[in-house]
Tab-separated table of C-alpha atoms in Angstrom:
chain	number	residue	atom	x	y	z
A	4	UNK	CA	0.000	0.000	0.000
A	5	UNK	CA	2.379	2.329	-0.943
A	6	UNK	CA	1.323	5.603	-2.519
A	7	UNK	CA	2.594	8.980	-4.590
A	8	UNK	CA	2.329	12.072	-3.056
A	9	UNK	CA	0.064	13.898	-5.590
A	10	UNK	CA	1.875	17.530	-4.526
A	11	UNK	CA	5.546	18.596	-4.652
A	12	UNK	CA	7.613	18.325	-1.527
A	13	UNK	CA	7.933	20.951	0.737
A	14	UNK	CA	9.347	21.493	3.877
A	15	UNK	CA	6.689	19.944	5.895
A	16	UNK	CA	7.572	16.920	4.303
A	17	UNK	CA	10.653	16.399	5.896
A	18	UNK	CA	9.706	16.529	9.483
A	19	UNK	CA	9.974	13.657	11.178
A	20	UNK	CA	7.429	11.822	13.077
A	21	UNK	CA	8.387	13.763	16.555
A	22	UNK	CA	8.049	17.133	15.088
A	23	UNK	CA	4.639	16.518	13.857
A	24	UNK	CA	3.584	16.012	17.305
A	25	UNK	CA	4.836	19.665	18.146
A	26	UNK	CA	2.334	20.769	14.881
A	27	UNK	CA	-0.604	19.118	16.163
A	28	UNK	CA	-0.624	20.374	19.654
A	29	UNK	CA	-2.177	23.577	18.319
A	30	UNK	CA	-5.216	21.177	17.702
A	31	UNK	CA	-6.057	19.043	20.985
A	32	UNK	CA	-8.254	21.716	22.543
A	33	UNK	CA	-11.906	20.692	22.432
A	34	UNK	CA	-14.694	23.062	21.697
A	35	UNK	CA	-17.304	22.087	24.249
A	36	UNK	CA	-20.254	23.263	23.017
A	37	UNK	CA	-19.085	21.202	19.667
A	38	UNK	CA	-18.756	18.069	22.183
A	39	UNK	CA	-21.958	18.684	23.918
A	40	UNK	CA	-23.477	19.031	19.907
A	41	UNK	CA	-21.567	16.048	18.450
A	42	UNK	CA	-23.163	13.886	21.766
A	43	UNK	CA	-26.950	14.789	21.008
A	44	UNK	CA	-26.863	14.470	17.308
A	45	UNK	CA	-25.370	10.687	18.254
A	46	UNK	CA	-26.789	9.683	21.482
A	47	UNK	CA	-30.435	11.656	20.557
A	48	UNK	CA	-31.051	9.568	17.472
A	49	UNK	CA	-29.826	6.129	19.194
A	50	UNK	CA	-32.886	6.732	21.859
A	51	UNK	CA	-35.264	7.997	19.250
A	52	UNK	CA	-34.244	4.879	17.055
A	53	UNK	CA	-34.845	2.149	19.804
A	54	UNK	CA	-37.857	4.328	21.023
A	55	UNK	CA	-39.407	3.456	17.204
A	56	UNK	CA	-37.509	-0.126	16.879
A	57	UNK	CA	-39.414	-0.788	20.224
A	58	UNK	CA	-43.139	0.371	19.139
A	59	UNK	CA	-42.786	-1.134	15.712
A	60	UNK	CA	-42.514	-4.419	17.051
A	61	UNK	CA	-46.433	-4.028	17.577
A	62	UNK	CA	-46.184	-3.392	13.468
A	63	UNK	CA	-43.769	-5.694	11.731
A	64	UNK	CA	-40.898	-7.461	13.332
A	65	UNK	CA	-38.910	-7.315	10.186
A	66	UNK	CA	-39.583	-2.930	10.641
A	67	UNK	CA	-38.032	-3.369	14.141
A	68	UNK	CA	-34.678	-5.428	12.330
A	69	UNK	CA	-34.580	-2.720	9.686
A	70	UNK	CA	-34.446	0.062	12.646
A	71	UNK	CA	-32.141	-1.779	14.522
A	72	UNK	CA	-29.495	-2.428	11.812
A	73	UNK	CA	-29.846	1.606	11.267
A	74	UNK	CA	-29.089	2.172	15.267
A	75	UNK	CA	-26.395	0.198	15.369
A	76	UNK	CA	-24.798	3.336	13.050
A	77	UNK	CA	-25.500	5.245	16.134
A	78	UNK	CA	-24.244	2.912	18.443
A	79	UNK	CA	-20.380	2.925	16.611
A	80	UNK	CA	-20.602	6.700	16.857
A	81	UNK	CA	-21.214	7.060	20.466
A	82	UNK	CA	-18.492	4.414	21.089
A	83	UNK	CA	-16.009	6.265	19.218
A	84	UNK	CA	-17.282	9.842	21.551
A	85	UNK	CA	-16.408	7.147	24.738
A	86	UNK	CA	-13.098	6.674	22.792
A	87	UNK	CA	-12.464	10.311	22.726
A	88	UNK	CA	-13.258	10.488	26.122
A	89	UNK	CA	-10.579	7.927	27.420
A	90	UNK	CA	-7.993	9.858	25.567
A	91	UNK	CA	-9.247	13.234	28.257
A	92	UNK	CA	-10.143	14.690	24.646
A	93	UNK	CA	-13.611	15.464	24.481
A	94	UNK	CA	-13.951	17.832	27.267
A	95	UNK	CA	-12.073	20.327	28.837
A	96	UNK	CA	-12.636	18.800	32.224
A	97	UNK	CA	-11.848	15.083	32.469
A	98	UNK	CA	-14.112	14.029	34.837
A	99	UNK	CA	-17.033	15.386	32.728
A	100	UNK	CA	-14.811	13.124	29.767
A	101	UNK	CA	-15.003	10.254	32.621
A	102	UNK	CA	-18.752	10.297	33.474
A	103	UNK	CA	-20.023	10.360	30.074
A	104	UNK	CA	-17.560	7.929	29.022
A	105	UNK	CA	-18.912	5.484	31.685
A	106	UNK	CA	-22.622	6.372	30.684
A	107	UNK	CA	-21.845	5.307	26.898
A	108	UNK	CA	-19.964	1.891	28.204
A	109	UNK	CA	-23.277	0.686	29.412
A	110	UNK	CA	-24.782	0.674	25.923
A	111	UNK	CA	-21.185	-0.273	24.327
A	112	UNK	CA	-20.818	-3.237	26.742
A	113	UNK	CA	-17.493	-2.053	27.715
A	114	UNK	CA	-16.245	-1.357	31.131
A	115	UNK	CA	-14.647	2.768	30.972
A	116	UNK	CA	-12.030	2.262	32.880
A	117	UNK	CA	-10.361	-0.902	31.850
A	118	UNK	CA	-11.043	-0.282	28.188
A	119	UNK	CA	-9.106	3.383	28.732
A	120	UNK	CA	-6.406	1.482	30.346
A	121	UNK	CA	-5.851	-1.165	27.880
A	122	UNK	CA	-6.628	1.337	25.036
A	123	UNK	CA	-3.690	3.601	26.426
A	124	UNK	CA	-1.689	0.459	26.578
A	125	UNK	CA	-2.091	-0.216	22.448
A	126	UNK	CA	-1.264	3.181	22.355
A	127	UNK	CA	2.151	3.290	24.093
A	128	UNK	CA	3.478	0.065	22.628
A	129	UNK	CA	1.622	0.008	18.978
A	130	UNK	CA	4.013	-1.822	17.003
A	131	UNK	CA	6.162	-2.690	19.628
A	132	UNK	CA	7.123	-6.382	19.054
A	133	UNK	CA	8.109	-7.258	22.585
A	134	UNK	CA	4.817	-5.486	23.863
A	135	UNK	CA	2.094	-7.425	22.353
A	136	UNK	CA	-1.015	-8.997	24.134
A	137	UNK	CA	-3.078	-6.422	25.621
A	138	UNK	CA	-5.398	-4.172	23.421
A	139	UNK	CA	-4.400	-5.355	20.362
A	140	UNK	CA	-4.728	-8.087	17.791
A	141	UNK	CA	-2.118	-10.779	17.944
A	142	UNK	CA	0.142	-10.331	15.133
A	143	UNK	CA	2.920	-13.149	14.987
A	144	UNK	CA	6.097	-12.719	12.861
A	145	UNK	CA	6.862	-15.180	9.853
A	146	UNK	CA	9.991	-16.669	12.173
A	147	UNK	CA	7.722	-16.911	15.087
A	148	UNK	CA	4.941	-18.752	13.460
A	149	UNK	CA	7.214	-21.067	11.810
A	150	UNK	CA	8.573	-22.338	15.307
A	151	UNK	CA	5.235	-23.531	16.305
A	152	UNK	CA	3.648	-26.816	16.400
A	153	UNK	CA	0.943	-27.702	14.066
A	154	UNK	CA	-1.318	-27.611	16.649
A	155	UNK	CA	-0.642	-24.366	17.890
A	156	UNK	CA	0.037	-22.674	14.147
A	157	UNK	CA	-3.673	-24.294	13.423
A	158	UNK	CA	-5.268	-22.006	16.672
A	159	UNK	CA	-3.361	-18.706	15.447
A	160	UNK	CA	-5.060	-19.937	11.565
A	161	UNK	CA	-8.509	-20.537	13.690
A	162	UNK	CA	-7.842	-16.679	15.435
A	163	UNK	CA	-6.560	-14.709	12.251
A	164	UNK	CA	-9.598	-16.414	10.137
A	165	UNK	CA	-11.975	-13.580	9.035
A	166	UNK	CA	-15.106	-15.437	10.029
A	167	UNK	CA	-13.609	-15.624	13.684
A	168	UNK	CA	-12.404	-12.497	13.785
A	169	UNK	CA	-15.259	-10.614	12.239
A	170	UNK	CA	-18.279	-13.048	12.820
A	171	UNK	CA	-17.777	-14.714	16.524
A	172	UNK	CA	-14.999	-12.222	17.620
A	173	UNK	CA	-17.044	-9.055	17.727
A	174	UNK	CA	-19.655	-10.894	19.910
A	175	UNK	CA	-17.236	-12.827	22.764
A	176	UNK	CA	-15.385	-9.449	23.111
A	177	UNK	CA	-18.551	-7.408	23.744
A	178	UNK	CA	-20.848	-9.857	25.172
A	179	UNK	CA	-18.315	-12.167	27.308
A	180	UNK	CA	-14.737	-10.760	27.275
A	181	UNK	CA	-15.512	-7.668	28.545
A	182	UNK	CA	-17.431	-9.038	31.727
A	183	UNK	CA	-14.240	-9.057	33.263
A	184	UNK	CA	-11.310	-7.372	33.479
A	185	UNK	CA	-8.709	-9.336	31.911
A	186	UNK	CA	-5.113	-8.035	31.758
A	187	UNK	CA	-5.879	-5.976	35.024
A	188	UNK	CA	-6.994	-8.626	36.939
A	189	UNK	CA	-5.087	-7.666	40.155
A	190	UNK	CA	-6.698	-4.611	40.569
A	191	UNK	CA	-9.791	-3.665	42.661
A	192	UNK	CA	-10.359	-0.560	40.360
A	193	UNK	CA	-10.935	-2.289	37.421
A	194	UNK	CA	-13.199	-4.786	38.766
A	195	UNK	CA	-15.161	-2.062	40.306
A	196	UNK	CA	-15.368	-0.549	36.712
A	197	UNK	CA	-16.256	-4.073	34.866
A	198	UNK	CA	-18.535	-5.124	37.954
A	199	UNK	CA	-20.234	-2.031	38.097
A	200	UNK	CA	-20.887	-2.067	34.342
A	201	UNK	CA	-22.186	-4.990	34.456
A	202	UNK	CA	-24.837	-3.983	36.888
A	203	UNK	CA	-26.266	-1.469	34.796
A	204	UNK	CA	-26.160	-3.905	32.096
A	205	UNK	CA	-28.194	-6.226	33.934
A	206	UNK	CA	-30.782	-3.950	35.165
A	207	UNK	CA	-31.093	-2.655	31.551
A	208	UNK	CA	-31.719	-5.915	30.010
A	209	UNK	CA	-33.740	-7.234	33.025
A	210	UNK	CA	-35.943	-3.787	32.215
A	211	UNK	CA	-35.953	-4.237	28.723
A	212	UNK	CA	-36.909	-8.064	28.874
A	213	UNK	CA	-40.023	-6.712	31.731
A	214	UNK	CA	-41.425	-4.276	29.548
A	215	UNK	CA	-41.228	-5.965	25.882
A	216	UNK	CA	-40.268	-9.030	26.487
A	217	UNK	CA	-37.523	-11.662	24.483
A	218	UNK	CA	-38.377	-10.043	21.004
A	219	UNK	CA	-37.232	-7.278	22.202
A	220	UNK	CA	-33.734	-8.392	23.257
A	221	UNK	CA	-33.578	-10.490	20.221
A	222	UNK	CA	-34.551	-7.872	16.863
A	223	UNK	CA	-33.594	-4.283	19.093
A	224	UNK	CA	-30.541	-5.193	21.707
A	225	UNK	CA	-28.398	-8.140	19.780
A	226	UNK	CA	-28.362	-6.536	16.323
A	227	UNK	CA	-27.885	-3.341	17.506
A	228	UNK	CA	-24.884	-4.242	19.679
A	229	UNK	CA	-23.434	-6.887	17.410
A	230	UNK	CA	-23.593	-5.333	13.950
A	231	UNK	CA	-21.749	-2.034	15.884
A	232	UNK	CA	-19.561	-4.016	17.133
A	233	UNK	CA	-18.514	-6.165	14.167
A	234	UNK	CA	-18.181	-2.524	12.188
A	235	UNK	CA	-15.844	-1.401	15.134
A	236	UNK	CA	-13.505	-4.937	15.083
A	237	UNK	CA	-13.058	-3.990	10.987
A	238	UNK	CA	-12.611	-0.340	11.708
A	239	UNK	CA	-9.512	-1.606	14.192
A	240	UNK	CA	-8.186	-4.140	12.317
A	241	UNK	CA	-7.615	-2.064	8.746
A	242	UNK	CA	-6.341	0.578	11.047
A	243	UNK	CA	-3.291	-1.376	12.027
A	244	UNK	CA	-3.129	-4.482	9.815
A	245	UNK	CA	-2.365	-3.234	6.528
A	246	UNK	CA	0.206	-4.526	4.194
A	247	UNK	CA	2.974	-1.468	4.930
A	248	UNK	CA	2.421	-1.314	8.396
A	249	UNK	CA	5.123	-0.823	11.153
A	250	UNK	CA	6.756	-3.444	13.690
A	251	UNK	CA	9.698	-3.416	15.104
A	252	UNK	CA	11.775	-4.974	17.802
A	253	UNK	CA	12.040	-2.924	21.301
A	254	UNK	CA	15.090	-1.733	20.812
A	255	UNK	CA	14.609	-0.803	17.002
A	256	UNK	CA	10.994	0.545	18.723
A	257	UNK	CA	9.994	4.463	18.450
A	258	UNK	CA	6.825	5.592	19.758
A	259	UNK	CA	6.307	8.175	17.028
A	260	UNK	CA	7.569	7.142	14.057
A	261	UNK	CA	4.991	3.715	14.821
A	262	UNK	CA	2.377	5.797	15.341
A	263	UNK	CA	2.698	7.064	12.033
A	264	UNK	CA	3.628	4.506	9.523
A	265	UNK	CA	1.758	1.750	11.845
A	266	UNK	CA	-1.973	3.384	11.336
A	267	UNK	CA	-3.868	4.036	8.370
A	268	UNK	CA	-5.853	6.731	6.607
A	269	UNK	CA	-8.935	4.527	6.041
A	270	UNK	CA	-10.375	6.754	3.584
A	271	UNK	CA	-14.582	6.422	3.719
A	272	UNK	CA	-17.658	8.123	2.185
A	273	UNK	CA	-18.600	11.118	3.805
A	274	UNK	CA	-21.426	9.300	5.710
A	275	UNK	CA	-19.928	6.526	6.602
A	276	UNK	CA	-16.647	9.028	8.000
A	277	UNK	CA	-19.345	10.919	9.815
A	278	UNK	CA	-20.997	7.711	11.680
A	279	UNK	CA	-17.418	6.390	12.858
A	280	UNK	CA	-16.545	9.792	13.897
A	281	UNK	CA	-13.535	10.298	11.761
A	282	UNK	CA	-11.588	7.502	12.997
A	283	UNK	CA	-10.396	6.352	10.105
A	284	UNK	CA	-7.724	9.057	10.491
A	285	UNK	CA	-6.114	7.067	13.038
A	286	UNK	CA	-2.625	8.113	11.830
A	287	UNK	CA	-3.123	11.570	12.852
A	288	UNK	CA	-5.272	10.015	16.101
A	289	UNK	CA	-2.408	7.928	17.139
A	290	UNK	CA	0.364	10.664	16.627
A	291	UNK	CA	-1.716	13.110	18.956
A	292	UNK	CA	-4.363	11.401	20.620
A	293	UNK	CA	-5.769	14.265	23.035
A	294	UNK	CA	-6.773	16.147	19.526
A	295	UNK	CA	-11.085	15.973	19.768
A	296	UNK	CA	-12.354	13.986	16.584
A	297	UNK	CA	-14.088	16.820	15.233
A	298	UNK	CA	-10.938	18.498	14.906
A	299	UNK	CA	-9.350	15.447	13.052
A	300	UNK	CA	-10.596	17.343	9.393
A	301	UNK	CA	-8.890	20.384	10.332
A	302	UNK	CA	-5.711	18.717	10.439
A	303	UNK	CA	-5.754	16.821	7.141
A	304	UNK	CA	-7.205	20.242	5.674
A	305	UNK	CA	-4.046	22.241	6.781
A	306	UNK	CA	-1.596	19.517	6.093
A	307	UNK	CA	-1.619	18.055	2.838
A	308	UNK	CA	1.087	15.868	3.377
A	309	UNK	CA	-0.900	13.832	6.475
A	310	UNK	CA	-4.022	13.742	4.230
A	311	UNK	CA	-2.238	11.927	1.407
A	312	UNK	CA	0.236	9.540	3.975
A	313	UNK	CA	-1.180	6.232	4.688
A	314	UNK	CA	-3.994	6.298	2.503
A	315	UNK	CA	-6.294	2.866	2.448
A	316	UNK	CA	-9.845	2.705	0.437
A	317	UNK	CA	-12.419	0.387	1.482
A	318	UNK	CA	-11.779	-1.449	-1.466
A	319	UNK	CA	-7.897	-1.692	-1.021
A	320	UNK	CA	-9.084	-2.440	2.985
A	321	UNK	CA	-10.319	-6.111	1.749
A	322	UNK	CA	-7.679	-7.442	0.870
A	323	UNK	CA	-5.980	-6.568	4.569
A	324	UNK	CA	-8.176	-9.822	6.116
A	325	UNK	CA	-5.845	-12.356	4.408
A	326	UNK	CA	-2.939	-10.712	5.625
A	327	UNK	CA	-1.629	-12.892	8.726
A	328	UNK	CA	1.975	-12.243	9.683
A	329	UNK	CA	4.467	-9.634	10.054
A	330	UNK	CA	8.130	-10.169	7.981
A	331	UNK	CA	10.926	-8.548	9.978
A	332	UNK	CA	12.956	-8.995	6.501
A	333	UNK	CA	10.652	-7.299	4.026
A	334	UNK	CA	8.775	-5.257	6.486
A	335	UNK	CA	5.754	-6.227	5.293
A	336	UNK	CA	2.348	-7.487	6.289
A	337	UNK	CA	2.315	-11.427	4.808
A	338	UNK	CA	-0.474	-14.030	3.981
A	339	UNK	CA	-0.071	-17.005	4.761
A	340	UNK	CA	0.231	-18.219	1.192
A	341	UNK	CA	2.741	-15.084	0.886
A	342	UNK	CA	5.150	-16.426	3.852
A	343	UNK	CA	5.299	-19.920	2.598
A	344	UNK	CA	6.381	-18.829	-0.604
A	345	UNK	CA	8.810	-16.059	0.330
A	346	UNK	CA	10.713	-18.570	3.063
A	347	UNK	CA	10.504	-21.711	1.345
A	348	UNK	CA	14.258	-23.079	0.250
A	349	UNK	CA	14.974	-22.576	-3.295
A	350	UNK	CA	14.649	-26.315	-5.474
């Protein structure tokens, strides 16, 4: 995925990674009436949408699907404002940031605080080849898969396998995985934060099921929930699994210059950018995460040179799900197919 500048170098183009951090500091401060607007027109239509899905079960159950599979829009959006607010960059004030991210991880399934913690964890060690394991997806090298058994190169198959990833992943992360707090397990804060979700889980779904009953879990809740969070597993994998991403060893490791060349510019219609909240500039995101989403635009406006770096379009993103293993020699993302035949011994 490697792509022409379409405009003649300048001088901006030959700042490194680092220095573009000191650029886009003139960017991180939120506007919070634009917060407190960017909130309503997401969480307003996500109540007005189950509101409908739930009295047009009385109408058509397949109207009450269609609704749903519309909400669920809604649903990434206001996950990627409780993103924002884990990286303290939605509000001036982060415990205003903290509250309403906690509100929002009821309906996302996901516990604030341990999801901010392992979040800032991808964040400091994206790339990082001795770091891997927590907030991430597991990314093996060539060398390292070739040292396993067959047994355990057939579970990292099963794992990287598209229909696992992107059909029962999405669901055991929301629905189970995120019942606890795994990684943080020896703390009491997280548990309070995954236990405490889970209580206002509960008590939704234990209202939901008293007032309308199973149908209403199954054609309002699941499809909602699981279509929004299939869309965000894709939205994180093409952001960081792309053929030319970065890896490196720890002490080859930079935290800037990963942050750069490890995330892509997942380039989306205009509707589709506006429902994930601009995330698909996750270059610019992960090179200055305290910079409010809104603002994201401004930045690729301003700097050409960001808005043409990293570039991936959905159709180009495709062809990222067959791509399985990092090669320290090419520094490339490989398939499978790929690493067999770049490693097998010349006949």
């Amino acid at each position: 995925m490697k792509h022409t500048p379409e405009f003649p170098l300048s001088n901006d183009n030959k700042k490194s990674a680092k220095d573009w951090v000191k650029t886009l500091a003139v960017y991180r401060e939120p506007n919070q009436w634009r917060s407190f607007f960017e909130l309503g027109v997401s969480a307003g239509p996500f109540i007005l949408l189950w509101v409908l899905a739930w009295l047009s079960m009385s109408v058509s159950l397949w109207l009450t699907l269609a609704i749903s599979v519309v909400n669920a829009l809604f649903l990434l959006r206001l996950f990627t404002i409780q993103h924002d607010c884990g990286h303290g960059a939605f509000f001036k004030h982060r415990s205003l940031s903290d509250w309403v991210g906690r509100v929002i991880g009821v309906l996302t399934l996901t516990p604030y605080a341990v999801w901010r913690r392992t979040h800032s964890i991808h964040h400091s060690s994206a790339g990082n080849l001795g770091k891997r394991g927590i907030g991430d997806i597991l990314t093996l090298t060539v060398a390292e898969y070739n040292a396993l058994s067959r047994y355990e190169r057939l579970k990292y198959r099963l794992y990287r396998n598209p229909v696992v990833l992107f059909g029962f992943g999405p669901g055991y992360l929301f629905l189970l995985q995120n019942r606890l707090p795994f990684g943080l397990m020896n703390s009491l804060r997280y548990w309070i934060s995954a236990m405490g979700t889970n209580i206002a889980i509960i008590a939704a779904l234990m209202t939901i099921w008293y007032f309308g009953g199973f149908s209403a879990l199954l054609l309002i809740f699941l499809p909602t929930t699981l279509l929004a969070a299939t869309a965000g597993m894709w939205l994180f994998y093409v952001q960081h699994q792309f053929e030319d991403t970065h890896w490196s060893s720890e002490e080859n490791w930079a935290l800037h210059d990963a942050a750069l060349e490890g995330s892509s510019h997942y380039v989306m219609p205009a509707v589709l950018q506006w429902f994930s909240a601009n995330i698909g500039i996750h270059h610019v995101h992960h090179l200055y995460s305290r910079i409010p989403f809104y603002r994201l635009t401004e930045v690729l406006r301003d700097h050409a040179e960001l808005a043409q770096a990293n570039r991936l379009t959905i159709g180009e993103s495709l062809a990222c799900a067959r791509l399985h293993l990092w090669d320290e020699n090419s520094r490339q993302l490989l398939s499978f197919s790929q690493a067999r035949a770049l490693h097998e011994p010349a006949r």
